[in-house]
Coordinates of C-alpha atoms in Angstrom, one line a residue:
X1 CA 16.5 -18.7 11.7
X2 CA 13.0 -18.9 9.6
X3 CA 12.2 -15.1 8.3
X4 CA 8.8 -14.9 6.8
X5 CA 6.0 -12.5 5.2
X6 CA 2.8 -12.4 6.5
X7 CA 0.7 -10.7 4.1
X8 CA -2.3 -8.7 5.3
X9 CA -4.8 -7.1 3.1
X10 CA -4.2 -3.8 1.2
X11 CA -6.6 -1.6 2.7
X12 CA -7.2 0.8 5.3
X13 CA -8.1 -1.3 8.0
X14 CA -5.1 -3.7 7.2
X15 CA -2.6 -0.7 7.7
X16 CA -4.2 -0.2 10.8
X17 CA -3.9 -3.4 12.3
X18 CA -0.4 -3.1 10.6
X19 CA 0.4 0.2 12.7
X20 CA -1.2 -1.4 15.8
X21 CA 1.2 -4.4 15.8
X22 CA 3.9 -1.9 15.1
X23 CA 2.5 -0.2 18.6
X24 CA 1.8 -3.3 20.7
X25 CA 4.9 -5.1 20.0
X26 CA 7.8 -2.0 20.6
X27 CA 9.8 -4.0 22.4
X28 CA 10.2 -6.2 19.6
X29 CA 9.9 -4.0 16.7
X30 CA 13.0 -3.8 14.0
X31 CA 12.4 -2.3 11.2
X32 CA 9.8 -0.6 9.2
X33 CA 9.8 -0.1 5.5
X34 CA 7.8 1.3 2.6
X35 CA 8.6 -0.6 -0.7
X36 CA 8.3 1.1 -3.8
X37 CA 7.6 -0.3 -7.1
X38 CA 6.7 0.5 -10.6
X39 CA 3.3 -1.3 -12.0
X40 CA 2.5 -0.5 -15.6
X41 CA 3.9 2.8 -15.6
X42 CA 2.6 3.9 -12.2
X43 CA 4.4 4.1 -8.4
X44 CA 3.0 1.8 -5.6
X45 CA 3.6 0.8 -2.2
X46 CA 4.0 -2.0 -0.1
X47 CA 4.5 -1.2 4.3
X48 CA 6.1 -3.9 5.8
X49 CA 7.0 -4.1 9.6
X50 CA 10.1 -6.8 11.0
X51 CA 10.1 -7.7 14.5
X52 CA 12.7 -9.7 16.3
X53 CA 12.1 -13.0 17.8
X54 CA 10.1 -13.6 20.7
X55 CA 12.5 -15.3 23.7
X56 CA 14.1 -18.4 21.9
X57 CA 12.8 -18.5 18.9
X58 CA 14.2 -18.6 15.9
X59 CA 11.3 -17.0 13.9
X60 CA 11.4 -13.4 12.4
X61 CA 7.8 -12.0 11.3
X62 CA 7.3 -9.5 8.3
X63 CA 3.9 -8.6 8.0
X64 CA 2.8 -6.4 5.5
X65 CA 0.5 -4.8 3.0
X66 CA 1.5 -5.6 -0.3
X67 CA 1.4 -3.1 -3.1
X68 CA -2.1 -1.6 -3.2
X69 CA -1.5 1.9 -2.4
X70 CA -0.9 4.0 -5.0
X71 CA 2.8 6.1 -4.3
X72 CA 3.6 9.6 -4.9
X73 CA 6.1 11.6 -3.7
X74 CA 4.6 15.0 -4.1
X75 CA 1.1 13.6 -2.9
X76 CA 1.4 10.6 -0.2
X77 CA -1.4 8.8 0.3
X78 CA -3.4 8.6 3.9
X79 CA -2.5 5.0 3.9
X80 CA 1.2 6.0 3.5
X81 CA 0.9 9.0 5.8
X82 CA -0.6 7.1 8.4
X83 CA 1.9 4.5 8.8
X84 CA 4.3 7.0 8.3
X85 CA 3.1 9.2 11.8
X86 CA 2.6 5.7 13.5
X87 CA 6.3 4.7 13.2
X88 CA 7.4 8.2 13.9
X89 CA 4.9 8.2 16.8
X90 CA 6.8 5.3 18.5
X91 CA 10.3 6.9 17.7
X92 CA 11.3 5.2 14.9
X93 CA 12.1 6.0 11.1
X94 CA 10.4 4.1 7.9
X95 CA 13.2 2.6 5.5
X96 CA 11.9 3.3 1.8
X97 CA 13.6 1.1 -1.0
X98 CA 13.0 1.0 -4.4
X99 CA 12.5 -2.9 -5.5
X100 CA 11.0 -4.7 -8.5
X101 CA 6.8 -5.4 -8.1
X102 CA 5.8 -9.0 -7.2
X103 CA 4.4 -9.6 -10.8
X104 CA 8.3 -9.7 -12.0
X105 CA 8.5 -13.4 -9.9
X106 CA 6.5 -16.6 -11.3
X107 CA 5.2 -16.8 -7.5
X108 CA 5.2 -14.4 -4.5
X109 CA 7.4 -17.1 -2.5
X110 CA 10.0 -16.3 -4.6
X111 CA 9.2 -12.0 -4.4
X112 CA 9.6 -12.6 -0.8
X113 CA 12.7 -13.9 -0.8
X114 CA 14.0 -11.8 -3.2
X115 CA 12.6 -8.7 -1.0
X116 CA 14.6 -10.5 2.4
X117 CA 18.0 -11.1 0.4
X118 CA 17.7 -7.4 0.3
X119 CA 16.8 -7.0 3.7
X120 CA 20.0 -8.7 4.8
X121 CA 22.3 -7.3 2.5
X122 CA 21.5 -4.6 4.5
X123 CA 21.6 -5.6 7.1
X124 CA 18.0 -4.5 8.3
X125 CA 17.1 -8.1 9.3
X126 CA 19.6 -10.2 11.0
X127 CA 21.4 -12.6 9.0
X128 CA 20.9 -16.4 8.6
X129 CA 23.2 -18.4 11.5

């Protein structure tokens, strides 16, 4: 089984296109998640979306919007709020986890796989057989 990131932008219009997969493709939606990390002494937030594999295949997609919205818990942000209603919209729940920030890896391959080892422990993506 091949799990992968796809990494969209970190804007506005990325989390919409984010939330629209997370629409489009209920039927193979997972999981959702907010990742939360600290960044020289402030919170941010990646959203991330895992769907299952489509028929056969052997391919699990995470996309998501890596760590460019600012996190609060007092004050979410519209980026985080949106996604937020989106999920809820199609009767789901996010997952938040706390995790270290990408700029604690030498490259963002290895962030990824960090961030999917924790995924699995979990048991939030399916395992590797």
């Amino acid at each position: 089984m091949i799990q992968q990131f796809i990494e969209l932008g970190k804007g506005f219009g990325d989390v919409f296109e984010l939330c629209e997969l997370a629409e489009t493709n209920q039927h193979r939606y997972r999981n959702a998640f907010i990742l939360v990390s600290e960044h020289n002494g402030k919170s941010v937030a990646s959203l991330a979306v895992a769907f299952n594999p489509v028929g056969e295949s052997k391919f699990t997609p995470l996309y998501i919007c890596r760590e460019g919205i600012s996190h609060s818990q007092t004050k979410p942000s519209k980026r985080v709020q949106l996604f937020e209603n989106k999920i809820t919209e199609i009767g789901r729940q996010a997952i938040t986890l706390n995790v270290k920030h990408s700029s604690e890896f030498a490259e963002s391959t290895l962030y990824y796989q960090y961030l999917i080892g924790i995924m699995r422990l979990n048991h939030y993506i399916p395992s590797m057989h």
